[in-house]
Amino acid sequence: MALEIVNGFPGLWRDPQWAPGMPGVYALIAGVSAYPHLEGGAAPARETHQLEQLLSSAATAAALFEWLRTAFRREELPVVWCYLLLSPTAAERAAFDAAGLSHYATPDYAGLQLAIQCWTGNVPSQPPASMKSRTLFFFSGHGVQANWSPLLLPSDYLNPALGQPHLENCISARELRKWMEENPVAEHLAFIDACRNEFSPLAGKGATAHGVFPINPPGGPAPRSAASLAATSPNAVAYQFPGRPHTFFGQAVLEALSGQADRGDARVDFRELVDYVRPRVNVLLQETAGTALDQTVRPTIDGDEELVVTELPTPVASAPMPPAPAPRGPARPVPASPAPAPPGSAPGAAGLGAAAGRALAARFDEALTVRVPISLEGLRASFGEAVRRFGHEYVSLAWFEGGVALHSLGDGRALDDGATVVEVARDEASSRVRVDLVLAPHPHGVLLVFEGAHNVQRERLALALPTDEHGEVPIRLTLTIARVEAFGDPKLQKVEAWLGPSAVNPHYDYLWRLTEEAEFGSLTRAAQRADAGRLKLAAQDKINGQAAATAGMLLLARAGQLGRVGEWTRNLMDWFPQLPDGAVLWAEALRDAMARGEARPFGVDDPLAEMATALETLWSRGLPFFADSVELADALLRHLLRAPIAEARRGRLAEIAHWLERVFELALPAGHFTVLAGQPRPDWMGGAGALTVDEMLALLRPGCLVGVP
């Protein structure tokens, strides 16, 4: 069977035998290169917020459509329905015309709304057809991040004909994710090829996209698998370059789907695809740009970890779509995201991680690195010491004269001796600075606060970080300094943090090596390298290893291998109540075991009730430290709220879910952890001005009064 044009319905392609309820693959593919109302467009808005035209998103989406139409193969899973929306550049349009591709719709806001409604309304909703079907969503174009929500921008974004700009006229990838996780179709797969850098006009007003996805009926069966792959991580950009017909992410995905990710079984599963695409993007970027730009691909999967994306097809005798002519323009990267290499020309996945790591390491100049430890208080007291480490004044001022403070998450008091900066690395030509620090022993975790309206975007940025009660915890920060407005002074715009390397603590040094592999190479290989015994030992070492053990077990959970540590997640929850992440991991261990068919996982008679009990402790223990734990808690709460549980318990869980939604209005993922922003102040908080440190502490621990450990 093959897709054919549906006359009279621009963009819609169907199998000629299609009928409502027919099982198979239902796809929505959109690519937006031309944005008429952004900078360089035919009718630009008065204020374009430095959003430019893109170069290759439409061609990337068209190539993915061509692959789906001619090369996708999966036994008993035919492609039966596809909605194609493209907004090409003039060069892309000429290439499409030459290839005979003209049946596509316009991906403006109304067009995307209609496409989503048709797509979600036509996928089979009842078994057995729903259990033999898959949805596929692909978007390439501009994307932004408004606090926790990644948003996708339609081709008519900022249309001046609407008067004041309707900033909310966009698509929420988080809403898409929620729909996927709750829709009864067996398999869902999404590719998001877009930036996720913070968009101040939306984030600054606490707004997000208008809702466009339908609400799934309660109590329905969960899908077997819901997987998504984003071109970059939260609060970061994806890149495109002139002269390349597809995006970097798109090229890597197309290479993987053509067989480059295959490990010898004539098929590509989701983990193989991730392990190939993640390092390949950075290698392509380094080879093309010759700089240390980085783009960290972000996978998410709920359910069956072994989702087969495609089986490898036999060669198809069809004329490939010609690449778009090289656009004319300056040879510089465009934030947002280059052409599939011929088969066999790309390196295998196993050799990509090291190359990507070398490219990223080149960002910082060794000659400018300072490795003289200094206390946080010492930096605050000496502008000269700050400049010695950070170079230009805009970074230095963020650390000087009270710009940085550390507070206990137990009672909110300032900790003057709570941290030591041990190393600072930077590149004179870069706006990024890397800071390695160690947190002193403390029983409750800390809030690291950067503040000052002149030096810090949104006036205050705060990171909740875990501490060990008796040992130091190494933290690696990355600071991004940039102009918020075209003619304004640079400000601290972004802070990210990871558990860092350690020369004295083997638990954290081991965890850092796994983190490097997981972030820049292969998550699967990192999980395979993770020694469950060593993670258990880190948990047993109650003096200085709790946070490392937690991060290691989260890595296993992300790779679908949490079962390797058995019920040790329960030990984390019981032994270290100051680490809320342990409760989330225990709940996930139970869900994972039930998904594998265990009726009494770890001897628990009522695993749903036990999961609920664990998650209810978040109200008093507080927000999990790790961003992955927060995402996992959100997904687990939605899972339980769809499950058959007591109504009283459902009410308590709904209250916690509501609290998390409020956190998402003010927070965004930042490396391993979560950052809270001082602005905007949501209406439900009352008051005026930026959120205070006390208000942030109360938001992080809603069941505790500030001042009470």
mmCIF file with all atom_site columns, N, CA and C in Angstrom, residues 505-550:
data_model
loop_
_atom_site.group_PDB
_atom_site.id
_atom_site.type_symbol
_atom_site.label_atom_id
_atom_site.label_alt_id
_atom_site.label_comp_id
_atom_site.label_asym_id
_atom_site.label_entity_id
_atom_site.label_seq_id
_atom_site.pdbx_PDB_ins_code
_atom_site.Cartn_x
_atom_site.Cartn_y
_atom_site.Cartn_z
_atom_site.occupancy
_atom_site.B_iso_or_equiv
_atom_site.pdbx_formal_charge
_atom_site.auth_seq_id
_atom_site.auth_comp_id
_atom_site.auth_asym_id
_atom_site.auth_atom_id
_atom_site.pdbx_PDB_model_num
ATOM 1   N N  . ASN A 1 505 ? 36.418 12.001 45.717 1.00 0.00 ? 505 ASN A N  1
ATOM 2   C CA . ASN A 1 505 ? 35.282 11.144 46.031 1.00 0.00 ? 505 ASN A CA 1
ATOM 3   C C  . ASN A 1 505 ? 35.017 10.218 44.847 1.00 0.00 ? 505 ASN A C  1
ATOM 4   N N  . PRO A 1 506 ? 35.311 8.928  44.970 1.00 0.00 ? 506 PRO A N  1
ATOM 5   C CA . PRO A 1 506 ? 35.162 8.017  43.825 1.00 0.00 ? 506 PRO A CA 1
ATOM 6   C C  . PRO A 1 506 ? 33.722 7.868  43.361 1.00 0.00 ? 506 PRO A C  1
ATOM 7   N N  . HIS A 1 507 ? 32.747 8.038  44.266 1.00 0.00 ? 507 HIS A N  1
ATOM 8   C CA . HIS A 1 507 ? 31.347 7.908  43.858 1.00 0.00 ? 507 HIS A CA 1
ATOM 9   C C  . HIS A 1 507 ? 30.987 8.972  42.820 1.00 0.00 ? 507 HIS A C  1
ATOM 10  N N  . TYR A 1 508 ? 31.379 10.220 43.095 1.00 0.00 ? 508 TYR A N  1
ATOM 11  C CA . TYR A 1 508 ? 31.022 11.303 42.187 1.00 0.00 ? 508 TYR A CA 1
ATOM 12  C C  . TYR A 1 508 ? 31.869 11.287 40.919 1.00 0.00 ? 508 TYR A C  1
ATOM 13  N N  . ASP A 1 509 ? 33.125 10.903 41.037 1.00 0.00 ? 509 ASP A N  1
ATOM 14  C CA . ASP A 1 509 ? 33.947 10.822 39.837 1.00 0.00 ? 509 ASP A CA 1
ATOM 15  C C  . ASP A 1 509 ? 33.410 9.756  38.887 1.00 0.00 ? 509 ASP A C  1
ATOM 16  N N  . TYR A 1 510 ? 32.977 8.625  39.442 1.00 0.00 ? 510 TYR A N  1
ATOM 17  C CA . TYR A 1 510 ? 32.387 7.557  38.627 1.00 0.00 ? 510 TYR A CA 1
ATOM 18  C C  . TYR A 1 510 ? 31.091 8.044  37.983 1.00 0.00 ? 510 TYR A C  1
ATOM 19  N N  . LEU A 1 511 ? 30.271 8.733  38.762 1.00 0.00 ? 511 LEU A N  1
ATOM 20  C CA . LEU A 1 511 ? 29.011 9.244  38.233 1.00 0.00 ? 511 LEU A CA 1
ATOM 21  C C  . LEU A 1 511 ? 29.257 10.258 37.115 1.00 0.00 ? 511 LEU A C  1
ATOM 22  N N  . TRP A 1 512 ? 30.291 11.095 37.244 1.00 0.00 ? 512 TRP A N  1
ATOM 23  C CA . TRP A 1 512 ? 30.581 12.082 36.206 1.00 0.00 ? 512 TRP A CA 1
ATOM 24  C C  . TRP A 1 512 ? 30.949 11.412 34.893 1.00 0.00 ? 512 TRP A C  1
ATOM 25  N N  . ARG A 1 513 ? 31.715 10.339 34.961 1.00 0.00 ? 513 ARG A N  1
ATOM 26  C CA . ARG A 1 513 ? 32.079 9.637  33.728 1.00 0.00 ? 513 ARG A CA 1
ATOM 27  C C  . ARG A 1 513 ? 30.835 9.054  33.057 1.00 0.00 ? 513 ARG A C  1
ATOM 28  N N  . LEU A 1 514 ? 29.907 8.551  33.853 1.00 0.00 ? 514 LEU A N  1
ATOM 29  C CA . LEU A 1 514 ? 28.648 8.062  33.280 1.00 0.00 ? 514 LEU A CA 1
ATOM 30  C C  . LEU A 1 514 ? 27.839 9.213  32.680 1.00 0.00 ? 514 LEU A C  1
ATOM 31  N N  . THR A 1 515 ? 27.838 10.362 33.358 1.00 0.00 ? 515 THR A N  1
ATOM 32  C CA . THR A 1 515 ? 27.098 11.522 32.864 1.00 0.00 ? 515 THR A CA 1
ATOM 33  C C  . THR A 1 515 ? 27.637 11.984 31.521 1.00 0.00 ? 515 THR A C  1
ATOM 34  N N  . GLU A 1 516 ? 28.960 12.054 31.385 1.00 0.00 ? 516 GLU A N  1
ATOM 35  C CA . GLU A 1 516 ? 29.550 12.463 30.106 1.00 0.00 ? 516 GLU A CA 1
ATOM 36  C C  . GLU A 1 516 ? 29.115 11.537 28.978 1.00 0.00 ? 516 GLU A C  1
ATOM 37  N N  . GLU A 1 517 ? 29.128 10.231 29.251 1.00 0.00 ? 517 GLU A N  1
ATOM 38  C CA . GLU A 1 517 ? 28.714 9.271  28.226 1.00 0.00 ? 517 GLU A CA 1
ATOM 39  C C  . GLU A 1 517 ? 27.233 9.438  27.904 1.00 0.00 ? 517 GLU A C  1
ATOM 40  N N  . ALA A 1 518 ? 26.408 9.610  28.942 1.00 0.00 ? 518 ALA A N  1
ATOM 41  C CA . ALA A 1 518 ? 24.964 9.707  28.740 1.00 0.00 ? 518 ALA A CA 1
ATOM 42  C C  . ALA A 1 518 ? 24.569 10.993 28.031 1.00 0.00 ? 518 ALA A C  1
ATOM 43  N N  . GLU A 1 519 ? 25.227 12.112 28.353 1.00 0.00 ? 519 GLU A N  1
ATOM 44  C CA . GLU A 1 519 ? 24.837 13.400 27.786 1.00 0.00 ? 519 GLU A CA 1
ATOM 45  C C  . GLU A 1 519 ? 25.380 13.606 26.380 1.00 0.00 ? 519 GLU A C  1
ATOM 46  N N  . PHE A 1 520 ? 26.610 13.167 26.127 1.00 0.00 ? 520 PHE A N  1
ATOM 47  C CA . PHE A 1 520 ? 27.258 13.493 24.861 1.00 0.00 ? 520 PHE A CA 1
ATOM 48  C C  . PHE A 1 520 ? 27.513 12.277 23.984 1.00 0.00 ? 520 PHE A C  1
ATOM 49  N N  . GLY A 1 521 ? 27.265 11.095 24.500 1.00 0.00 ? 521 GLY A N  1
ATOM 50  C CA . GLY A 1 521 ? 27.476 9.884  23.723 1.00 0.00 ? 521 GLY A CA 1
ATOM 51  C C  . GLY A 1 521 ? 26.220 9.047  23.691 1.00 0.00 ? 521 GLY A C  1
ATOM 52  N N  . SER A 1 522 ? 26.246 7.900  24.356 1.00 0.00 ? 522 SER A N  1
ATOM 53  C CA . SER A 1 522 ? 25.143 6.948  24.304 1.00 0.00 ? 522 SER A CA 1
ATOM 54  C C  . SER A 1 522 ? 24.566 6.725  25.688 1.00 0.00 ? 522 SER A C  1
ATOM 55  N N  . LEU A 1 523 ? 23.277 7.027  25.844 1.00 0.00 ? 523 LEU A N  1
ATOM 56  C CA . LEU A 1 523 ? 22.607 6.744  27.108 1.00 0.00 ? 523 LEU A CA 1
ATOM 57  C C  . LEU A 1 523 ? 22.596 5.251  27.383 1.00 0.00 ? 523 LEU A C  1
ATOM 58  N N  . THR A 1 524 ? 22.374 4.457  26.336 1.00 0.00 ? 524 THR A N  1
ATOM 59  C CA . THR A 1 524 ? 22.349 3.003  26.513 1.00 0.00 ? 524 THR A CA 1
ATOM 60  C C  . THR A 1 524 ? 23.693 2.486  26.988 1.00 0.00 ? 524 THR A C  1
ATOM 61  N N  . ARG A 1 525 ? 24.782 2.958  26.358 1.00 0.00 ? 525 ARG A N  1
ATOM 62  C CA . ARG A 1 525 ? 26.102 2.490  26.786 1.00 0.00 ? 525 ARG A CA 1
ATOM 63  C C  . ARG A 1 525 ? 26.429 2.979  28.188 1.00 0.00 ? 525 ARG A C  1
ATOM 64  N N  . ALA A 1 526 ? 26.000 4.188  28.523 1.00 0.00 ? 526 ALA A N  1
ATOM 65  C CA . ALA A 1 526 ? 26.228 4.672  29.882 1.00 0.00 ? 526 ALA A CA 1
ATOM 66  C C  . ALA A 1 526 ? 25.519 3.776  30.888 1.00 0.00 ? 526 ALA A C  1
ATOM 67  N N  . ALA A 1 527 ? 24.274 3.394  30.577 1.00 0.00 ? 527 ALA A N  1
ATOM 68  C CA . ALA A 1 527 ? 23.535 2.510  31.481 1.00 0.00 ? 527 ALA A CA 1
ATOM 69  C C  . ALA A 1 527 ? 24.178 1.135  31.548 1.00 0.00 ? 527 ALA A C  1
ATOM 70  N N  . GLN A 1 528 ? 24.683 0.648  30.414 1.00 0.00 ? 528 GLN A N  1
ATOM 71  C CA . GLN A 1 528 ? 25.351 -0.654 30.418 1.00 0.00 ? 528 GLN A CA 1
ATOM 72  C C  . GLN A 1 528 ? 26.634 -0.612 31.231 1.00 0.00 ? 528 GLN A C  1
ATOM 73  N N  . ARG A 1 529 ? 27.332 0.528  31.173 1.00 0.00 ? 529 ARG A N  1
ATOM 74  C CA . ARG A 1 529 ? 28.561 0.675  31.946 1.00 0.00 ? 529 ARG A CA 1
ATOM 75  C C  . ARG A 1 529 ? 28.282 0.846  33.429 1.00 0.00 ? 529 ARG A C  1
ATOM 76  N N  . ALA A 1 530 ? 27.093 1.359  33.752 1.00 0.00 ? 530 ALA A N  1
ATOM 77  C CA . ALA A 1 530 ? 26.769 1.621  35.156 1.00 0.00 ? 530 ALA A CA 1
ATOM 78  C C  . ALA A 1 530 ? 26.761 0.316  35.942 1.00 0.00 ? 530 ALA A C  1
ATOM 79  N N  . ASP A 1 531 ? 27.590 0.247  36.936 1.00 0.00 ? 531 ASP A N  1
ATOM 80  C CA . ASP A 1 531 ? 27.709 -0.936 37.784 1.00 0.00 ? 531 ASP A CA 1
ATOM 81  C C  . ASP A 1 531 ? 26.685 -0.815 38.905 1.00 0.00 ? 531 ASP A C  1
ATOM 82  N N  . ALA A 1 532 ? 25.653 -1.660 38.857 1.00 0.00 ? 532 ALA A N  1
ATOM 83  C CA . ALA A 1 532 ? 24.604 -1.590 39.881 1.00 0.00 ? 532 ALA A CA 1
ATOM 84  C C  . ALA A 1 532 ? 25.195 -1.741 41.273 1.00 0.00 ? 532 ALA A C  1
ATOM 85  N N  . GLY A 1 533 ? 26.218 -2.587 41.406 1.00 0.00 ? 533 GLY A N  1
ATOM 86  C CA . GLY A 1 533 ? 26.862 -2.773 42.701 1.00 0.00 ? 533 GLY A CA 1
ATOM 87  C C  . GLY A 1 533 ? 27.504 -1.501 43.210 1.00 0.00 ? 533 GLY A C  1
ATOM 88  N N  . ARG A 1 534 ? 28.143 -0.736 42.309 1.00 0.00 ? 534 ARG A N  1
ATOM 89  C CA . ARG A 1 534 ? 28.773 0.516  42.731 1.00 0.00 ? 534 ARG A CA 1
ATOM 90  C C  . ARG A 1 534 ? 27.730 1.542  43.146 1.00 0.00 ? 534 ARG A C  1
ATOM 91  N N  . LEU A 1 535 ? 26.590 1.564  42.456 1.00 0.00 ? 535 LEU A N  1
ATOM 92  C CA . LEU A 1 535 ? 25.536 2.496  42.838 1.00 0.00 ? 535 LEU A CA 1
ATOM 93  C C  . LEU A 1 535 ? 24.959 2.136  44.203 1.00 0.00 ? 535 LEU A C  1
ATOM 94  N N  . LYS A 1 536 ? 24.818 0.845  44.469 1.00 0.00 ? 536 LYS A N  1
ATOM 95  C CA . LYS A 1 536 ? 24.352 0.417  45.789 1.00 0.00 ? 536 LYS A CA 1
ATOM 96  C C  . LYS A 1 536 ? 25.353 0.803  46.869 1.00 0.00 ? 536 LYS A C  1
ATOM 97  N N  . LEU A 1 537 ? 26.650 0.644  46.559 1.00 0.00 ? 537 LEU A N  1
ATOM 98  C CA . LEU A 1 537 ? 27.680 1.026  47.525 1.00 0.00 ? 537 LEU A CA 1
ATOM 99  C C  . LEU A 1 537 ? 27.632 2.522  47.812 1.00 0.00 ? 537 LEU A C  1
ATOM 100 N N  . ALA A 1 538 ? 27.365 3.321  46.768 1.00 0.00 ? 538 ALA A N  1
ATOM 101 C CA . ALA A 1 538 ? 27.256 4.762  46.984 1.00 0.00 ? 538 ALA A CA 1
ATOM 102 C C  . ALA A 1 538 ? 26.103 5.084  47.920 1.00 0.00 ? 538 ALA A C  1
ATOM 103 N N  . ALA A 1 539 ? 25.000 4.348  47.782 1.00 0.00 ? 539 ALA A N  1
ATOM 104 C CA . ALA A 1 539 ? 23.873 4.550  48.695 1.00 0.00 ? 539 ALA A CA 1
ATOM 105 C C  . ALA A 1 539 ? 24.222 4.075  50.102 1.00 0.00 ? 539 ALA A C  1
ATOM 106 N N  . GLN A 1 540 ? 24.933 2.954  50.188 1.00 0.00 ? 540 GLN A N  1
ATOM 107 C CA . GLN A 1 540 ? 25.331 2.431  51.496 1.00 0.00 ? 540 GLN A CA 1
ATOM 108 C C  . GLN A 1 540 ? 26.302 3.358  52.203 1.00 0.00 ? 540 GLN A C  1
ATOM 109 N N  . ASP A 1 541 ? 27.132 4.069  51.421 1.00 0.00 ? 541 ASP A N  1
ATOM 110 C CA . ASP A 1 541 ? 28.082 5.008  52.004 1.00 0.00 ? 541 ASP A CA 1
ATOM 111 C C  . ASP A 1 541 ? 27.304 6.236  52.459 1.00 0.00 ? 541 ASP A C  1
ATOM 112 N N  . LYS A 1 542 ? 26.718 6.148  53.626 1.00 0.00 ? 542 LYS A N  1
ATOM 113 C CA . LYS A 1 542 ? 25.818 7.199  54.087 1.00 0.00 ? 542 LYS A CA 1
ATOM 114 C C  . LYS A 1 542 ? 26.558 8.486  54.438 1.00 0.00 ? 542 LYS A C  1
ATOM 115 N N  . ILE A 1 543 ? 27.887 8.447  54.346 1.00 0.00 ? 543 ILE A N  1
ATOM 116 C CA . ILE A 1 543 ? 28.657 9.643  54.659 1.00 0.00 ? 543 ILE A CA 1
ATOM 117 C C  . ILE A 1 543 ? 28.732 10.569 53.450 1.00 0.00 ? 543 ILE A C  1
ATOM 118 N N  . ASN A 1 544 ? 29.038 10.022 52.278 1.00 0.00 ? 544 ASN A N  1
ATOM 119 C CA . ASN A 1 544 ? 29.248 10.919 51.133 1.00 0.00 ? 544 ASN A CA 1
ATOM 120 C C  . ASN A 1 544 ? 28.991 10.241 49.798 1.00 0.00 ? 544 ASN A C  1
ATOM 121 N N  . GLY A 1 545 ? 27.756 9.822  49.550 1.00 0.00 ? 545 GLY A N  1
ATOM 122 C CA . GLY A 1 545 ? 27.471 9.231  48.256 1.00 0.00 ? 545 GLY A CA 1
ATOM 123 C C  . GLY A 1 545 ? 26.013 9.235  47.854 1.00 0.00 ? 545 GLY A C  1
ATOM 124 N N  . GLN A 1 546 ? 25.146 9.857  48.662 1.00 0.00 ? 546 GLN A N  1
ATOM 125 C CA . GLN A 1 546 ? 23.712 9.737  48.407 1.00 0.00 ? 546 GLN A CA 1
ATOM 126 C C  . GLN A 1 546 ? 23.291 10.351 47.073 1.00 0.00 ? 546 GLN A C  1
ATOM 127 N N  . ALA A 1 547 ? 23.753 11.572 46.806 1.00 0.00 ? 547 ALA A N  1
ATOM 128 C CA . ALA A 1 547 ? 23.347 12.242 45.566 1.00 0.00 ? 547 ALA A CA 1
ATOM 129 C C  . ALA A 1 547 ? 23.881 11.507 44.346 1.00 0.00 ? 547 ALA A C  1
ATOM 130 N N  . ALA A 1 548 ? 25.098 10.959 44.442 1.00 0.00 ? 548 ALA A N  1
ATOM 131 C CA . ALA A 1 548 ? 25.664 10.198 43.326 1.00 0.00 ? 548 ALA A CA 1
ATOM 132 C C  . ALA A 1 548 ? 24.847 8.949  43.062 1.00 0.00 ? 548 ALA A C  1
ATOM 133 N N  . ALA A 1 549 ? 24.453 8.241  44.119 1.00 0.00 ? 549 ALA A N  1
ATOM 134 C CA . ALA A 1 549 ? 23.633 7.044  43.946 1.00 0.00 ? 549 ALA A CA 1
ATOM 135 C C  . ALA A 1 549 ? 22.298 7.393  43.306 1.00 0.00 ? 549 ALA A C  1
ATOM 136 N N  . THR A 1 550 ? 21.708 8.501  43.729 1.00 0.00 ? 550 THR A N  1
ATOM 137 C CA . THR A 1 550 ? 20.426 8.928  43.163 1.00 0.00 ? 550 THR A CA 1
ATOM 138 C C  . THR A 1 550 ? 20.556 9.224  41.675 1.00 0.00 ? 550 THR A C  1
#
